[in-house]
Short mmCIF file of C-alpha atoms in Angstrom, two decimals:
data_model
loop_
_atom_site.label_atom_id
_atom_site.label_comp_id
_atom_site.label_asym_id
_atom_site.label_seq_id
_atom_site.Cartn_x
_atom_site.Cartn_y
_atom_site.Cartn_z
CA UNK A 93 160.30 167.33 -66.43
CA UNK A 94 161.22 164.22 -68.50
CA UNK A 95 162.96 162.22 -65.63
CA UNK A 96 160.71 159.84 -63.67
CA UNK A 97 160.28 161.81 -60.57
CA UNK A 98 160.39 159.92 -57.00
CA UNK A 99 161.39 163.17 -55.12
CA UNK A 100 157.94 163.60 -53.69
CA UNK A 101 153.68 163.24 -54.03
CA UNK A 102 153.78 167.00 -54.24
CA UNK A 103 155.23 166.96 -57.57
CA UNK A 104 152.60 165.14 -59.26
CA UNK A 105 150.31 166.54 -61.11
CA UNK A 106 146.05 166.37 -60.75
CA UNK A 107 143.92 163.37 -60.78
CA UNK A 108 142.00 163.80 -63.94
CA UNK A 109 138.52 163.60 -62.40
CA UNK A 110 139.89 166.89 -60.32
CA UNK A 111 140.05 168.75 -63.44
CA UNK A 112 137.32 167.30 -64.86
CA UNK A 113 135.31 168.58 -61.53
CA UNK A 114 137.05 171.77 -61.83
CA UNK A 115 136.14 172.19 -65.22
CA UNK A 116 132.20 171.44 -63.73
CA UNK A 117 132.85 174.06 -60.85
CA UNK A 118 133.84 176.44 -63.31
CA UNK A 119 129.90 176.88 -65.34
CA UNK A 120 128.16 179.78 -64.06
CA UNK A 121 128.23 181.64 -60.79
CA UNK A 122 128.22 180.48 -57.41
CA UNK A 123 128.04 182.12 -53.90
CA UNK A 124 131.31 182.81 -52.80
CA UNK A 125 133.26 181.92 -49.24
CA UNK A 126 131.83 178.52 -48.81
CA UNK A 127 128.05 179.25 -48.84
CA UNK A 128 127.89 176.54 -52.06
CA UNK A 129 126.64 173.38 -52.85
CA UNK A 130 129.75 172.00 -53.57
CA UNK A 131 131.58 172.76 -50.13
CA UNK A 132 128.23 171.47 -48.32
CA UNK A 133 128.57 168.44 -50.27
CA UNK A 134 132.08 167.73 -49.22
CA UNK A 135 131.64 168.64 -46.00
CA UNK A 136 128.84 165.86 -45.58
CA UNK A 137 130.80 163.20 -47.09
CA UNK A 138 133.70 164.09 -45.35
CA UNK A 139 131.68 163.66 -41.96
CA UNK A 140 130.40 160.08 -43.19
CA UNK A 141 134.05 159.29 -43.87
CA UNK A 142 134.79 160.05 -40.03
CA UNK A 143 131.00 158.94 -38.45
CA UNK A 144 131.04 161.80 -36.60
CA UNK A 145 129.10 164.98 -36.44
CA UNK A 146 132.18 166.99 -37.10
CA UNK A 147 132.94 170.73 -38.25
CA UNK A 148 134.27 170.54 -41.52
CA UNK A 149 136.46 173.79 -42.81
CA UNK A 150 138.44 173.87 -46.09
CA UNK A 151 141.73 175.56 -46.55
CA UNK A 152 144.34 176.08 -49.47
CA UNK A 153 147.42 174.07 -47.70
CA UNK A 154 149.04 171.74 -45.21
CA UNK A 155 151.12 174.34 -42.93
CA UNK A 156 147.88 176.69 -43.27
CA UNK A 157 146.15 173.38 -42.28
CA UNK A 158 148.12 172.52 -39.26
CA UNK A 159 148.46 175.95 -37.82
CA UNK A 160 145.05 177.24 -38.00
CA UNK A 161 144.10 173.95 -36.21
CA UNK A 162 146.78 174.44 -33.47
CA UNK A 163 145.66 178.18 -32.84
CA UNK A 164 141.90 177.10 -32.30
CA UNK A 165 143.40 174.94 -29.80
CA UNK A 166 145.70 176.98 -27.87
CA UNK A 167 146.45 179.96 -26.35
CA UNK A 168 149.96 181.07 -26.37
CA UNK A 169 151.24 180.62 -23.21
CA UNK A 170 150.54 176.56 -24.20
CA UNK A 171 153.51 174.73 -25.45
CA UNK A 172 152.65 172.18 -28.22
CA UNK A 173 154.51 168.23 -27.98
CA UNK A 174 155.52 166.77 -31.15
CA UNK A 175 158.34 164.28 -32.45
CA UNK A 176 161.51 166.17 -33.30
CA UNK A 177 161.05 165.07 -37.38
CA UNK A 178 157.77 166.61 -37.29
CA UNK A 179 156.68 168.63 -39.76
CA UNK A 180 155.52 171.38 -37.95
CA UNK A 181 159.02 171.64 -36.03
CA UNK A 182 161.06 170.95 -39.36
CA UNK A 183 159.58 172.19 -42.52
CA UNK A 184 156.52 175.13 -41.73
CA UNK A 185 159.52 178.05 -41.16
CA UNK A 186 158.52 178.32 -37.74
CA UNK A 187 154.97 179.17 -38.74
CA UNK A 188 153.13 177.55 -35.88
CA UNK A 189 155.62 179.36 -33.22
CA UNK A 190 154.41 182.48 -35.04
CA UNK A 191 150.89 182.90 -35.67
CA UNK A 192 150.29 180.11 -32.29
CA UNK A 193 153.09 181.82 -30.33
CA UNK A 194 153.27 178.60 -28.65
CA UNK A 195 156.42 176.50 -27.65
CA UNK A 196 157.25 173.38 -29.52
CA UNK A 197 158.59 171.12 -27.09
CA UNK A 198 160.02 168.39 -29.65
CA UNK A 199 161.15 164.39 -28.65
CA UNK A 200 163.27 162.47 -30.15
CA UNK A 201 162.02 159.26 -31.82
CA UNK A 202 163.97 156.92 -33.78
CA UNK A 203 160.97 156.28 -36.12
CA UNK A 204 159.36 159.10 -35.92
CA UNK A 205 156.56 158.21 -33.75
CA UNK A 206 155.47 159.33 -30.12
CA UNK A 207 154.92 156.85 -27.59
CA UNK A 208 152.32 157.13 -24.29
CA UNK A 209 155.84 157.01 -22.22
CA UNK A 210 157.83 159.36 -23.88
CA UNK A 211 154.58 162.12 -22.81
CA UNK A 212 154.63 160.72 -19.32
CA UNK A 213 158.66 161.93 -19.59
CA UNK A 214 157.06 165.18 -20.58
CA UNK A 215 154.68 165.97 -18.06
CA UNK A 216 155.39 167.93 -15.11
CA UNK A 217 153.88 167.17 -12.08
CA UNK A 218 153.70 170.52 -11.10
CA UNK A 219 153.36 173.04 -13.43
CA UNK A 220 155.01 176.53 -12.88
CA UNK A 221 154.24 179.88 -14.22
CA UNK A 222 157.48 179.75 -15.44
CA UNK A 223 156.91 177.40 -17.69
CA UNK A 224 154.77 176.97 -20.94
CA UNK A 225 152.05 174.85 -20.14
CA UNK A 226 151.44 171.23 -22.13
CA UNK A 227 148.62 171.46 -24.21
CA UNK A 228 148.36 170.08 -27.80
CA UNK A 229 150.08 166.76 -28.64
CA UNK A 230 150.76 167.05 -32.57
CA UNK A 231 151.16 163.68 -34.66
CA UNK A 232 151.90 162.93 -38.10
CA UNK A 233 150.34 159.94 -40.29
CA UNK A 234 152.15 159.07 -41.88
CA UNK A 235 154.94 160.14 -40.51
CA UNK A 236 158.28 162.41 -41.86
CA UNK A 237 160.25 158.92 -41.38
CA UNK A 238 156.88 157.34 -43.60
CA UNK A 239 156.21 154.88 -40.92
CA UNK A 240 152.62 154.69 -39.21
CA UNK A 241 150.75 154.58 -36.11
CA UNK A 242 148.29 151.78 -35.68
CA UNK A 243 144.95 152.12 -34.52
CA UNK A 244 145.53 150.80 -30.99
CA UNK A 245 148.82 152.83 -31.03
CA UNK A 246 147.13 156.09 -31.87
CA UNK A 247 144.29 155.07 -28.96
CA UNK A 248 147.00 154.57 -26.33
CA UNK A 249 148.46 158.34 -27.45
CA UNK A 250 145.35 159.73 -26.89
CA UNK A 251 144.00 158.07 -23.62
CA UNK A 252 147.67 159.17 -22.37
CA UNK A 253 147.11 162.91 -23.59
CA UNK A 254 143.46 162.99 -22.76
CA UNK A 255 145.08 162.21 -18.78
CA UNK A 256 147.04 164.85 -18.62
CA UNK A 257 144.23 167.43 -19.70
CA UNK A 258 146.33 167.48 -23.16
CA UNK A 259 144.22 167.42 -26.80
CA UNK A 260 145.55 164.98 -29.98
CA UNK A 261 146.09 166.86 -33.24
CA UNK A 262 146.69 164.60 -36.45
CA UNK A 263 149.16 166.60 -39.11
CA UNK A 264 146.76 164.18 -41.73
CA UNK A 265 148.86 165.20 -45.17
CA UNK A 266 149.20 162.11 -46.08
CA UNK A 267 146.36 159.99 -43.97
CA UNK A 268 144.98 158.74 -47.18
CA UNK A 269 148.01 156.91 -47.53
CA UNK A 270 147.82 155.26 -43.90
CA UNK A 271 144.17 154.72 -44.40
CA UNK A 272 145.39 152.50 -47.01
CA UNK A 273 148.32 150.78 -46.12
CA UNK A 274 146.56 149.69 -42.91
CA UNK A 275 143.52 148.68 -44.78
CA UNK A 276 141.42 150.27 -42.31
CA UNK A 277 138.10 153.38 -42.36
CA UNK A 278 139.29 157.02 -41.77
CA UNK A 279 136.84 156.65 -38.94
CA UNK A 280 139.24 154.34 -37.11
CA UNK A 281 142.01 156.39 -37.76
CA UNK A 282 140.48 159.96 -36.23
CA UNK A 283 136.88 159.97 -34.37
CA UNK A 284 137.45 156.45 -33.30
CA UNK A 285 140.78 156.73 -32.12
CA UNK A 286 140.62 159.68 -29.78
CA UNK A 287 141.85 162.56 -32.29
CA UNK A 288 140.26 166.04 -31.21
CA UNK A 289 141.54 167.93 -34.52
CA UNK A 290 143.05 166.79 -37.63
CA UNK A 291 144.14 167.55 -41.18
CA UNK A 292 143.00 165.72 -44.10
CA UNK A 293 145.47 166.04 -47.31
CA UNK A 294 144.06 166.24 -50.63
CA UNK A 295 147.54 167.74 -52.28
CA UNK A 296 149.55 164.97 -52.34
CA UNK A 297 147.06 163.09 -53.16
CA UNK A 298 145.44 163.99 -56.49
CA UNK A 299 144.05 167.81 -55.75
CA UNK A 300 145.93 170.86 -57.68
CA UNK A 301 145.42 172.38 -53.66
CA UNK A 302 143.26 172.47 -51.02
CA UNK A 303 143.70 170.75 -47.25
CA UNK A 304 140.72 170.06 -44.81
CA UNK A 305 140.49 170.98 -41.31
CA UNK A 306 138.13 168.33 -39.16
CA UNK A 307 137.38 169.36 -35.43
CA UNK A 308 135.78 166.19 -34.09
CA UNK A 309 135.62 168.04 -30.55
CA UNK A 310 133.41 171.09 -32.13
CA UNK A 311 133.14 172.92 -29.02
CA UNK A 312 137.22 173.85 -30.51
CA UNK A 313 135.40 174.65 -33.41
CA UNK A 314 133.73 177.53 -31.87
CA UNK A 315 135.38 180.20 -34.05
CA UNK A 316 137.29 178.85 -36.28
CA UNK A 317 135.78 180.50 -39.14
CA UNK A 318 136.73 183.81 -37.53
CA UNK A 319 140.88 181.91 -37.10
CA UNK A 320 140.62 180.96 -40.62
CA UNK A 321 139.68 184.46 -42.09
CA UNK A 322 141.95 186.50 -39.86
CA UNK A 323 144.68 183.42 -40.81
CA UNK A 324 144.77 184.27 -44.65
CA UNK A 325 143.16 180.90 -45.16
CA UNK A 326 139.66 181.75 -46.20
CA UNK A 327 138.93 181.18 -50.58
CA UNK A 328 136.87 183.56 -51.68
CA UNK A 329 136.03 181.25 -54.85
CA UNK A 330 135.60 178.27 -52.10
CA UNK A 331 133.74 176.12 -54.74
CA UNK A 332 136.78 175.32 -56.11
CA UNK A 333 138.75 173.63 -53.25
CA UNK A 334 135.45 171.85 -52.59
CA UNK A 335 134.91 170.49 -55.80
CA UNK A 336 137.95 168.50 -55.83
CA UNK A 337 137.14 167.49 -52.49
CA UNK A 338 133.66 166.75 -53.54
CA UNK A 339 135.57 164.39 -56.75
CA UNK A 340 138.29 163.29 -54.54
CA UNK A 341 135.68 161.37 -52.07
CA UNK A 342 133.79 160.35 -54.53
CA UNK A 343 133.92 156.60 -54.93
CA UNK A 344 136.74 155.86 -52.98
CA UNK A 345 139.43 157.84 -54.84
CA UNK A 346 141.28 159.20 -52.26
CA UNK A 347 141.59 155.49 -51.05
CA UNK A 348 142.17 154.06 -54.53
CA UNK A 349 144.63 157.10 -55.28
CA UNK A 350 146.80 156.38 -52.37
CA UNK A 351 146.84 152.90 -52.55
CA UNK A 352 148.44 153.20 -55.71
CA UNK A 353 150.61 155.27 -54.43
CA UNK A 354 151.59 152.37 -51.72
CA UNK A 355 151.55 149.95 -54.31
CA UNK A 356 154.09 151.54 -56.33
CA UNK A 357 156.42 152.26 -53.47
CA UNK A 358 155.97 148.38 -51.93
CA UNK A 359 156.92 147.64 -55.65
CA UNK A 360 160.75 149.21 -55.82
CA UNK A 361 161.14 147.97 -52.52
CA UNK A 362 160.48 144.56 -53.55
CA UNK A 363 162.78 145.63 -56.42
CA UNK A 364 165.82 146.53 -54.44
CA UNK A 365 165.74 143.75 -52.11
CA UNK A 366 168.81 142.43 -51.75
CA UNK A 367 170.65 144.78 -53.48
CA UNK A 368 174.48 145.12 -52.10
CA UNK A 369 175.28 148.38 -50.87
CA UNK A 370 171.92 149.69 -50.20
CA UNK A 371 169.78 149.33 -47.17
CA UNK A 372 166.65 150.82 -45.91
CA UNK A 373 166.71 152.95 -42.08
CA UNK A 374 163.08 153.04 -41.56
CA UNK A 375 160.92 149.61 -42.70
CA UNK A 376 158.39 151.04 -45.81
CA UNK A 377 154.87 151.38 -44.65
CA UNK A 378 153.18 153.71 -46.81
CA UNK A 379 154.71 155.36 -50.11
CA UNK A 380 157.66 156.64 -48.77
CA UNK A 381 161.39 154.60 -48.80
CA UNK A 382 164.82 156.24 -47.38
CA UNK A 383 167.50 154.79 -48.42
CA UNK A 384 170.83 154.71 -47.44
CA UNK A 385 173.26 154.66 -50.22
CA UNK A 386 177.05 155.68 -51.30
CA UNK A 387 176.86 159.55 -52.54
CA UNK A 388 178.20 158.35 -55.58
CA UNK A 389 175.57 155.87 -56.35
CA UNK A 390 173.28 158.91 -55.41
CA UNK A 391 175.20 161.67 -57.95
CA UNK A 392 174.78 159.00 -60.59
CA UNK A 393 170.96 157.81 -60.13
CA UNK A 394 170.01 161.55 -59.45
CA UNK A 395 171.46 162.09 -63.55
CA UNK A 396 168.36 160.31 -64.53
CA UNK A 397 165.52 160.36 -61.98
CA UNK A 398 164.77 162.86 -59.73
CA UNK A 399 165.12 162.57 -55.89
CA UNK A 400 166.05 164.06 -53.00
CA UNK A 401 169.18 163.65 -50.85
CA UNK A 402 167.42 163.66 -47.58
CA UNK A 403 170.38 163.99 -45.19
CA UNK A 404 173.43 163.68 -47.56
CA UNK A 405 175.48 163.99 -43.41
CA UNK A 406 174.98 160.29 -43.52
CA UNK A 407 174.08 159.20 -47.84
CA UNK A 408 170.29 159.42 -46.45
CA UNK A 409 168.11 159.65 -49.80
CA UNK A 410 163.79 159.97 -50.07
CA UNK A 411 162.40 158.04 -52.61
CA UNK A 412 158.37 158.74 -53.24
CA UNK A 413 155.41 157.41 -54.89
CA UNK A 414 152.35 159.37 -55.76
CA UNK A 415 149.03 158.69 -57.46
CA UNK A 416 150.80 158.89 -61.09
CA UNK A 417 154.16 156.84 -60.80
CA UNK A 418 153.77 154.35 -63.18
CA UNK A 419 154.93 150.50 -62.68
CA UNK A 420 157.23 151.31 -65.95
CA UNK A 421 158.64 154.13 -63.88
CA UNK A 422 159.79 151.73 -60.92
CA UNK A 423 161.15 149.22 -62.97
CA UNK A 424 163.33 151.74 -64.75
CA UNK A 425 164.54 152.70 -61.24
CA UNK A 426 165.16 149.72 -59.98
CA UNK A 427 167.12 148.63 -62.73
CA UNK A 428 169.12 151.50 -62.31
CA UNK A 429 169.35 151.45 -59.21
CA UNK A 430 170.91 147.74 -58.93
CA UNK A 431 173.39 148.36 -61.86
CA UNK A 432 174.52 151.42 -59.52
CA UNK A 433 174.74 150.03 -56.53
CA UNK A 434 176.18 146.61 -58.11
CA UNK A 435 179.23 148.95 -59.26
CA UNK A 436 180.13 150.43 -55.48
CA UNK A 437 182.28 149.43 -53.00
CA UNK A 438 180.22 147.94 -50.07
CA UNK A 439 182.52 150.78 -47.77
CA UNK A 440 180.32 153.03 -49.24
CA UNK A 441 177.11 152.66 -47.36
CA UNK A 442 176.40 153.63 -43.74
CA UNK A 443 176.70 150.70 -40.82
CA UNK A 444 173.63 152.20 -39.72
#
């Protein structure tokens, strides 16, 4: 608990203003199941956020999140595309293949990212009854690699789905923190860029728990309250998800909260630049570096900070930033760090 912790945002703790609008939540009685002020409050802001008329549904987490959104817009015989580091194929314990009973069809990407041709390599002329039928292409932003997709990337993604008869879902867990880095409106990011369905991550960003579900198309919409019972997903005591919603879009905090978090990450990287015997596989884009690094400069660091060995196969660490790292916190690292790394034979660290 005492080491600076860069392992991940979901190890911070709670934006103050969340507990202080938890503690406000928490006078008196309420209706229960959504039917209060506080969710209708955070359902309207979170529809000015995306300038659309959207349906707005609040859930207690991110795989919860993502696979109630894929079952409202599937049926099972679908098959759902996604990159092959996506978090729905990699880290949700085969939840969506579960409760969607749909195929992942995973692609390889070297960043992480899907590209218009790599669903054209996807799509089957003619389809078969022997074969799960395209349906859902699932994106993350930012993604498991913590690189983004630009506006005009994420439009040319969904024009290409949209042809094939295919729908866009955004895994959104951290969006805040691509909102930010790319210094642009959620709008641009979801209802302006084609996305039919999307999560929006309050978790990692500031909230004790609590995810969003935004249908932009609302005719998928249709029952989703119905999916979201039946799904385990529905708080009784709803008030008190949508309170720290209600605090976390309040004055720009979700935007102010993750840009901190960029800041902070864009800070050790400018701190380990040039450092011998380290380099970076993916280029930083939102609060997310992976460096690669001898496993003994990783045993030593790891005494005194906490992080995870993302693919020790090839020295592949994850270093994160949330809300709460401090500046003090990175320099400490990156003093250690260089001192490490100073001390290890350049033999050490991948060619890669």
């Amino acid at each position: 608990m005492n080491r600076p912790n860069f392992s991940s945002d979901n190890h911070a703790g709670a934006h103050p203003a969340i507990l202080e609008a938890l503690g406000e939540a928490n006078r008196g009685a309420a209706p229960a199941y959504g039917d209060d002020p506080w969710t209708a409050r955070a359902t309207a802001r979170i529809r000015d956020l995306v300038r659309a008329d959207a349906e707005v549904f609040f859930v207690y987490g991110g795989t919860g999140a993502n696979v109630l959104g894929l079952q409202a817009m599937t049926r099972p015989h679908h098959a759902i595309i996604c990159a092959d580091s996506a978090h729905i194929a990699v880290d949700e314990c085969g939840a969506p293949e579960r409760f969607t009973g749909c195929k992942l069809i995973t692609v390889p990407t070297p960043e992480g990212k899907l590209t218009p041709d790599m669903l054209r390599r996807v799509a089957r002329a003619e389809p078969s009854q022997h074969w799960s039928l395209p349906r859902v292409v699932s994106v993350s932003q930012q993604t498991e690699c913590g690189t983004l997709y630009t506006v005009e990337e994420l439009v040319a993604l969904a024009d290409q789905a949209h042809g094939e008869g295919w729908l866009l879902h955004l895994d959104g867990a951290r969006l805040a923190n691509a909102a930010a880095a790319l210094d642009c409106p959620l709008a641009a990011l979801t209802s302006g860029a084609g996305v039919d369905v999307f999560s929006f991550g309050g978790t990692k960003n500031g909230l004790l728990f609590g995810e969003a579900v935004v249908f932009l198309r609302t005719d998928l919409a249709k029952e989703f309250a119905h999916v979201r019972k039946q799904g385990m997903q529905l708080a009784s005591k709803m008030r008190f998800i949508s309170a720290q919603f209600e605090a976390l879009l309040q004055d720009d905090l979700w935007r102010r909260n993750a840009g901190h978090a960029n800041a902070m990450a864009a800070r050790l990287e400018r701190g380990i630049a040039g450092c011998q015997n380290l380099q970076l596989k993916w280029t930083r884009q939102g609060n997310a570096l992976f460096p690669l690094l001898a496993p003994e400069a990783m045993e030593v660091l790891q005494r005194d900070f906490v992080f995870e060995a993302w693919n020790p196969a090839e020295s592949l660490a994850r270093w994160m930033t949330s809300w709460s790292t401090s500046p003090e916190e990175v320099d400490r690292f990156v003093a250690a760090i260089r001192a490490v790394c100073a001390t290890e034979p350049r033999t050490g660290v991948s060619d890669r």
